[in-house]
Short mmCIF file of C-alpha atoms and ligand atoms in Angstrom, two decimals:
data_model
loop_
_atom_site.label_atom_id
_atom_site.label_comp_id
_atom_site.label_asym_id
_atom_site.label_seq_id
_atom_site.Cartn_x
_atom_site.Cartn_y
_atom_site.Cartn_z
CA MET A 1 0.00 0.00 0.00
CA GLU A 2 1.03 3.59 -0.53
CA VAL A 3 1.52 5.82 2.53
CA LEU A 4 2.58 9.44 2.88
CA PHE A 5 5.06 10.09 5.69
CA LYS A 6 4.90 13.72 6.79
CA VAL A 7 8.17 14.25 8.64
CA THR A 8 8.94 17.41 10.60
CA ARG A 9 12.49 18.41 9.72
CA GLN A 10 14.57 21.02 11.43
CA GLN A 11 18.13 22.19 11.70
CA HIS A 12 19.37 23.48 15.07
CA ASN A 13 17.94 27.00 15.69
CA SER A 14 15.91 27.10 12.46
CA SER A 15 12.14 26.84 11.96
CA PRO A 16 10.67 23.38 11.40
CA VAL A 17 9.35 22.39 7.97
CA VAL A 18 7.23 19.37 7.08
CA GLN A 19 8.61 17.19 4.29
CA THR A 20 6.42 14.54 2.67
CA TYR A 21 7.79 11.17 1.53
CA ARG A 22 5.70 8.69 -0.48
CA LEU A 23 6.43 5.02 0.18
CA GLN A 24 5.07 1.59 -0.76
CA VAL A 25 4.84 -0.33 2.51
CA GLU A 26 3.41 -3.47 4.09
CA PRO A 27 0.96 -3.11 7.02
CA GLY A 28 3.34 -4.98 9.33
CA ASN A 29 6.34 -2.72 8.62
CA THR A 30 7.46 -0.79 11.66
CA ILE A 31 7.74 2.98 11.45
CA LEU A 32 11.49 2.52 11.86
CA ASP A 33 11.55 0.18 8.82
CA CYS A 34 9.84 2.95 6.84
CA LEU A 35 12.21 5.67 8.05
CA ASN A 36 15.19 3.47 7.18
CA ARG A 37 13.82 3.00 3.66
CA ILE A 38 13.21 6.73 3.27
CA LYS A 39 16.81 7.36 4.32
CA TRP A 40 18.33 4.61 2.19
CA GLU A 41 16.18 5.00 -0.92
CA GLN A 42 15.06 8.63 -1.05
CA ASP A 43 16.84 11.05 1.25
CA GLY A 44 20.12 10.27 2.98
CA THR A 45 20.04 13.62 4.83
CA LEU A 46 17.13 12.62 7.10
CA ALA A 47 18.45 12.28 10.66
CA PHE A 48 16.98 10.03 13.37
CA ARG A 49 18.27 7.78 16.16
CA LYS A 50 18.01 4.01 16.17
CA ASN A 51 19.97 1.02 17.33
CA CYS A 52 18.42 -2.27 18.49
CA ARG A 53 15.25 -2.18 16.28
CA ASN A 54 13.68 -4.30 19.00
CA THR A 55 12.26 -2.10 21.79
CA ILE A 56 15.34 -2.52 23.93
CA CYS A 57 17.69 0.42 23.57
CA GLY A 58 15.20 3.33 23.74
CA SER A 59 16.96 5.24 20.93
CA CYS A 60 14.16 5.58 18.41
CA ALA A 61 11.55 7.52 20.45
CA MET A 62 9.82 10.23 18.43
CA ARG A 63 6.34 11.70 18.04
CA ILE A 64 4.30 9.46 15.78
CA ASN A 65 0.85 10.71 14.88
CA GLY A 66 1.09 13.25 17.65
CA ARG A 67 2.23 11.21 20.64
CA SER A 68 5.66 10.02 21.77
CA ALA A 69 6.35 6.39 20.91
CA LEU A 70 9.08 4.02 19.75
CA ALA A 71 9.44 3.86 15.97
CA CYS A 72 10.56 0.23 16.16
CA LYS A 73 7.49 -0.77 18.18
CA GLU A 74 4.66 0.90 16.25
CA ASN A 75 3.67 -0.42 12.85
CA VAL A 76 2.07 0.98 9.72
CA SER A 77 -1.36 -0.64 10.13
CA SER A 78 -1.94 0.57 13.70
CA GLU A 79 -0.65 4.03 12.81
CA ILE A 80 -2.95 4.24 9.81
CA ALA A 81 -5.86 3.35 12.09
CA ILE A 82 -4.85 6.24 14.36
CA ALA A 83 -4.30 8.51 11.37
CA LYS A 84 -7.79 7.66 10.09
CA GLN A 85 -9.30 8.74 13.39
CA ILE A 86 -7.41 12.05 13.12
CA ALA A 87 -8.43 12.39 9.45
CA ALA A 88 -12.09 11.78 10.35
CA VAL A 89 -11.90 14.85 12.55
CA ASN A 90 -10.16 16.94 9.90
CA SER A 91 -10.68 15.82 6.28
CA VAL A 92 -10.80 12.48 4.49
CA LYS A 93 -7.43 11.60 2.93
CA THR A 94 -7.24 9.41 -0.16
CA ILE A 95 -3.70 8.23 0.60
CA PRO A 96 -3.12 7.41 4.27
CA GLU A 97 -0.77 9.78 6.08
CA ILE A 98 1.44 9.21 9.10
CA THR A 99 3.03 12.19 10.81
CA ILE A 100 6.47 11.95 12.39
CA ALA A 101 8.06 14.67 14.54
CA PRO A 102 10.85 14.97 17.12
CA LEU A 103 10.24 14.43 20.85
CA GLY A 104 8.95 17.43 22.80
CA ASN A 105 10.48 19.28 25.76
CA MET A 106 13.97 18.93 24.31
CA PRO A 107 15.71 21.15 21.74
CA VAL A 108 16.13 19.72 18.24
CA ILE A 109 19.67 19.07 17.05
CA LYS A 110 18.61 17.91 13.59
CA ASP A 111 15.30 16.53 12.23
CA LEU A 112 14.23 13.79 14.69
CA VAL A 113 17.36 13.93 16.84
CA VAL A 114 16.90 15.91 20.07
CA ASP A 115 19.36 17.11 22.70
CA MET A 116 18.66 14.93 25.77
CA LYS A 117 20.96 16.82 28.13
CA ASP A 118 18.14 17.84 30.55
CA PHE A 119 16.78 14.30 30.51
CA TRP A 120 20.10 12.80 31.61
CA ASN A 121 20.99 15.59 34.05
CA ASN A 122 17.61 15.24 35.76
CA LEU A 123 18.10 11.52 36.08
CA GLU A 124 21.48 12.14 37.69
CA ALA A 125 19.85 14.63 40.11
CA ILE A 126 17.87 11.90 41.87
CA ALA A 127 21.02 9.83 42.62
CA PRO A 128 20.00 6.77 40.59
CA TYR A 129 22.43 4.36 42.21
CA VAL A 130 21.84 1.90 45.03
CA ASN A 131 23.49 3.35 48.13
CA THR A 132 24.73 0.69 50.56
CA ALA A 133 26.85 3.03 52.68
CA ALA A 134 24.91 2.36 55.90
CA GLN A 135 24.72 -1.40 55.36
CA LYS A 136 27.17 -4.05 56.35
CA VAL A 137 28.60 -5.19 53.03
CA PRO A 138 28.29 -8.97 52.78
CA GLU A 139 31.25 -11.10 51.84
CA LYS A 140 29.61 -12.12 48.57
CA GLU A 141 26.61 -10.45 46.91
CA PHE A 142 23.56 -8.79 48.53
CA LEU A 143 20.81 -11.38 48.50
CA GLN A 144 17.17 -10.49 47.93
CA THR A 145 14.05 -12.57 48.39
CA PRO A 146 11.82 -13.05 45.32
CA GLN A 147 9.33 -10.64 46.97
CA GLN A 148 12.00 -7.97 47.45
CA ARG A 149 13.11 -8.38 43.85
CA SER A 150 9.56 -8.27 42.51
CA ARG A 151 9.15 -4.73 43.87
CA LEU A 152 11.75 -3.58 41.31
CA GLU A 153 10.37 -5.28 38.23
CA GLN A 154 8.07 -2.61 36.85
CA THR A 155 10.50 0.29 37.21
CA SER A 156 13.45 -1.80 36.01
CA ASN A 157 11.70 -2.10 32.66
CA CYS A 158 12.53 1.53 31.86
CA ILE A 159 14.70 1.77 28.75
CA MET A 160 15.29 5.53 29.09
CA CYS A 161 13.63 6.33 25.81
CA GLY A 162 12.42 9.81 26.84
CA ALA A 163 8.82 9.37 25.64
CA CYS A 164 7.39 10.27 29.05
CA PHE A 165 9.70 13.29 29.45
CA SER A 166 8.72 14.47 25.97
CA GLU A 167 5.04 14.66 26.98
CA CYS A 168 5.49 15.85 30.56
CA ASN A 169 3.30 18.87 31.25
CA GLY A 170 4.96 19.33 34.64
CA PHE A 171 8.37 19.83 33.03
CA GLU A 172 6.94 21.98 30.25
CA VAL A 173 5.74 24.61 32.75
CA ASN A 174 8.49 24.17 35.36
CA ARG A 175 12.01 23.44 34.15
CA ASP A 176 13.09 22.61 37.71
CA PHE A 177 10.90 19.50 37.77
CA VAL A 178 13.06 16.42 37.27
CA GLY A 179 10.44 14.57 35.22
CA PRO A 180 8.70 11.18 35.15
CA HIS A 181 11.66 9.02 34.08
CA ALA A 182 13.77 10.32 36.98
CA LEU A 183 11.02 9.83 39.56
CA ALA A 184 10.20 6.34 38.32
CA LYS A 185 13.88 5.56 38.89
CA ALA A 186 13.69 7.33 42.26
CA TYR A 187 10.98 4.92 43.36
CA ARG A 188 13.08 2.02 42.13
CA MET A 189 15.80 3.17 44.56
CA ILE A 190 13.40 3.58 47.49
CA ALA A 191 11.90 0.16 46.84
CA ASP A 192 15.29 -1.57 46.69
CA SER A 193 15.97 -3.55 49.89
CA ARG A 194 19.72 -3.03 49.42
CA ASP A 195 19.51 0.77 49.47
CA SER A 196 20.13 2.42 52.85
CA ASP A 197 19.49 6.04 51.88
CA THR A 198 15.67 6.16 52.00
CA GLU A 199 15.56 8.96 54.58
CA ASN A 200 17.69 11.34 52.48
CA ARG A 201 15.97 10.32 49.30
CA LEU A 202 12.49 11.10 50.63
CA GLN A 203 13.67 14.50 51.84
CA LYS A 204 15.21 15.21 48.44
CA TYR A 205 12.19 14.07 46.40
CA ASN A 206 9.94 16.14 48.69
CA GLU A 207 11.76 19.42 47.91
CA GLY A 208 9.59 22.21 46.45
CA THR A 209 8.37 21.44 42.94
CA LYS A 210 11.64 19.86 41.81
CA GLY A 211 10.54 16.44 43.01
CA VAL A 212 7.21 14.65 43.24
CA TRP A 213 5.15 17.77 43.98
CA GLY A 214 6.05 19.25 40.58
CA CYS A 215 3.95 16.60 38.86
CA THR A 216 0.61 17.91 37.60
CA ARG A 217 -0.86 14.37 37.48
CA CYS A 218 -1.77 14.73 33.82
CA TRP A 219 -1.22 10.96 33.34
CA TYR A 220 0.49 11.46 29.97
CA CYS A 221 3.64 9.62 31.07
CA ASN A 222 1.60 6.52 31.90
CA PHE A 223 -0.17 6.78 28.56
CA VAL A 224 2.92 6.94 26.35
CA CYS A 225 5.42 4.75 28.21
CA PRO A 226 6.15 1.83 25.85
CA MET A 227 7.39 -0.40 28.69
CA GLY A 228 4.52 -0.17 31.17
CA VAL A 229 6.66 1.61 33.76
CA ALA A 230 3.71 3.88 34.66
CA PRO A 231 5.82 6.75 36.06
CA LEU A 232 2.81 8.52 37.57
CA ASP A 233 2.04 5.41 39.65
CA GLN A 234 5.63 5.42 40.93
CA ILE A 235 5.38 9.13 41.76
CA THR A 236 2.21 8.40 43.72
CA LYS A 237 3.99 5.66 45.67
CA ILE A 238 6.81 8.07 46.59
CA LYS A 239 4.21 10.60 47.76
CA GLN A 240 2.63 7.93 49.95
CA GLU A 241 6.04 7.11 51.45
CA ILE A 242 6.64 10.82 52.13
CA LEU A 243 3.24 11.23 53.77
CA ALA A 244 3.83 8.18 55.96
CA HIS A 245 7.30 9.31 57.00
CA LYS A 246 7.48 11.30 60.25
CA GLN A 247 10.98 12.70 59.61
CA VAL A 248 10.16 14.46 56.34
CA PRO A 249 9.95 18.21 57.08
CA ASP A 250 6.55 19.92 56.91
CA SER A 251 5.85 21.72 53.60
CA VAL A 252 3.00 23.28 51.60
CA PRO A 253 2.38 20.11 49.51
CA LEU A 254 2.34 17.94 52.63
CA ARG A 255 -0.10 20.23 54.44
CA HIS A 256 -2.19 20.27 51.25
CA ARG A 257 -2.46 16.48 51.11
CA LYS A 258 -3.01 15.93 54.82
CA GLY A 259 -5.29 18.96 55.32
CA LEU A 260 -7.48 18.09 52.36
CA VAL A 261 -8.46 14.70 53.74
CA LYS A 262 -8.89 16.03 57.28
CA MET A 263 -11.11 18.85 56.11
CA VAL A 264 -13.27 16.71 53.85
CA GLU A 265 -13.63 14.25 56.73
CA GLN A 266 -14.79 17.03 59.04
CA GLY A 267 -17.21 18.87 56.79
CA GLY A 268 -17.86 16.70 53.75
CA TRP A 269 -16.27 19.33 51.54
CA ILE A 270 -13.62 22.01 51.79
CA ASN A 271 -13.83 25.07 53.97
CA GLU A 272 -11.83 27.18 51.51
CA PRO A 273 -10.63 30.12 53.66
CA GLN A 274 -9.58 27.73 56.42
CA PHE A 275 -7.88 25.44 53.90
CA VAL A 276 -5.83 28.26 52.38
CA LEU A 277 -4.89 29.51 55.83
CA GLN A 278 -3.83 26.03 56.86
CA VAL A 279 -1.91 25.12 53.70
CA VAL A 280 -0.27 28.38 52.62
CA ALA A 281 0.04 30.20 55.95
CA ASN A 282 0.48 27.12 58.17
CA TYR A 283 -2.10 28.60 60.60
CA PHE A 284 -0.33 32.01 60.93
CA ARG A 285 3.04 30.33 61.53
CA ASP A 286 4.33 31.03 58.00
CA LEU A 287 4.42 34.83 57.77
CA LYS A 288 5.60 34.83 54.15
CA GLY A 289 2.74 32.51 53.17
CA LEU A 290 0.27 34.63 55.13
CA LEU A 291 1.39 37.83 53.39
CA ALA A 292 1.08 36.06 50.02
CA ILE A 293 -2.64 35.35 50.53
CA VAL A 294 -3.61 38.72 52.08
CA PRO A 295 -4.09 40.49 48.69
CA LEU A 296 -6.41 37.71 47.48
CA GLY A 297 -8.42 37.86 50.71
CA LEU A 298 -8.74 41.65 50.40
CA ARG A 299 -9.88 41.39 46.77
CA MET A 300 -12.49 38.80 47.75
CA LEU A 301 -13.68 41.04 50.57
CA ALA A 302 -13.94 44.03 48.23
CA LYS A 303 -16.06 42.01 45.79
CA ASN A 304 -18.21 40.63 48.59
CA LYS A 305 -17.05 37.10 47.83
CA PHE A 306 -15.36 36.23 51.12
CA PRO A 307 -17.24 33.32 52.73
CA PHE A 308 -17.59 34.17 56.44
CA SER A 309 -19.59 31.06 57.26
CA PHE A 310 -19.21 27.40 56.35
CA GLU A 311 -22.04 24.89 56.02
CA PRO A 312 -20.98 21.24 56.29
CA SER A 313 -22.16 19.05 53.42
CA GLU A 314 -25.35 17.04 53.91
CA GLY A 315 -23.41 13.91 52.93
CA THR A 316 -20.71 14.33 55.59
CA LYS A 317 -21.70 11.11 57.37
CA GLU A 318 -21.38 9.03 54.18
CA ILE A 319 -18.09 10.68 53.29
CA LYS A 320 -16.70 9.92 56.76
CA ALA A 321 -17.73 6.29 56.30
CA LEU A 322 -16.05 6.17 52.87
CA ILE A 323 -12.78 7.60 54.21
CA ALA A 324 -12.85 5.12 57.12
CA ALA A 325 -13.43 2.24 54.69
CA VAL A 326 -10.47 3.32 52.53
CA ARG A 327 -8.25 3.61 55.63
CA GLU A 328 -9.30 0.15 56.74
CA GLU A 329 -8.56 -1.28 53.29
CA ASN A 330 -5.15 0.42 53.19
CA ALA A 331 -4.28 -0.94 56.64
CA LYS A 332 -4.95 -4.47 55.40
CA ASN A 333 -2.51 -4.11 52.46
S1 LIG B 1 1.70 12.78 35.27
FE1 LIG B 1 3.25 14.13 36.16
S2 LIG B 1 5.21 13.24 35.61
FE2 LIG B 1 3.65 12.27 34.31
S3 LIG B 1 3.66 13.51 32.42
FE3 LIG B 1 2.08 14.39 33.76
S4 LIG B 1 3.15 16.00 34.93
FE4 LIG B 1 4.73 14.71 34.00
S1 LIG B 2 9.51 5.53 31.99
FE1 LIG B 2 8.82 4.63 30.07
S2 LIG B 2 8.60 6.39 28.69
FE2 LIG B 2 9.82 7.06 30.42
S3 LIG B 2 11.94 6.81 29.78
FE3 LIG B 2 11.34 4.92 30.86
S4 LIG B 2 10.60 3.54 29.28
FE4 LIG B 2 10.66 5.57 28.37
S1 LIG B 3 15.76 1.05 17.99
FE1 LIG B 3 16.07 0.41 20.04
S2 LIG B 3 14.19 0.85 20.99
FE2 LIG B 3 13.82 1.29 18.92
#
């Protein structure tokens, strides 16, 4: 069958242009097969990364039909099905089209090759090595039970392809955020029975919006990850560890999480002025936080929108019962 490949091409610091290549392909061909043929048969100047051709090395991640994916994993027939859905929204195409573009959130070096410096530096920032400093080093290797090892399986599947980082909304709006790949690896370290640095790690991953609290929970990393690592799930597990840990210093995100549940439990829904006071101003203890919310309070007062009273929700009893049931369930696990 004939397919049009619309490839976004770009030289460093120049504007992107879309170049169309026409190719006779089989439905089972991978997108990487097609790009190789374009390069070998039509245009040797097209630049892209590849290596294993087998979903192992993580080199060939790019945006295919609008989302980040591995070119050696996706094939023509499934991409045409996706392209048809897109075409149905726009216009009906006589020859199927597949769009190919470089990963997002990283500057383009050439065509589909991006500069992954931030990706690697952010991984390094979470200290992605097992730290055994506080453990007695055994004479031979560190042994793990099958259960201890199984806690590492999902995150160990990461092949560092960058697909999640490319789609991360948290990183897009906050360049301090380390990103989903780094935090998935961070959980792998916390979950490792051989690592003795959990305390420091939790403090580090709890810092401002650099660590777990920089995630906007958009779920895109889970959606695009080709290896089922589910970075958002790992971020959630780190948050749970932080919340359960007494030694982690108090912070706005922690008060937010803890206060939210407490408040909903008390009144069925959120008493907003009290919530803001509790989270941002730490009940008058955080002067900087208090001063930050004063202008908003004054504006609300001026517009007669400041709620002086709070009515608990009619469903408070049911909500209390639900929260208790969830706590009970969590305690069992
Ligand atoms: S869920 Fe969080 S980490 Fe994952 S892509 Fe969205 S903002 Fe990034
Ligand atoms: S978590 Fe998934 S998407 Fe992100 S780098 Fe690892 S394998 Fe790629
Ligand atoms: S070429 Fe190695 S993952 Fe695609």
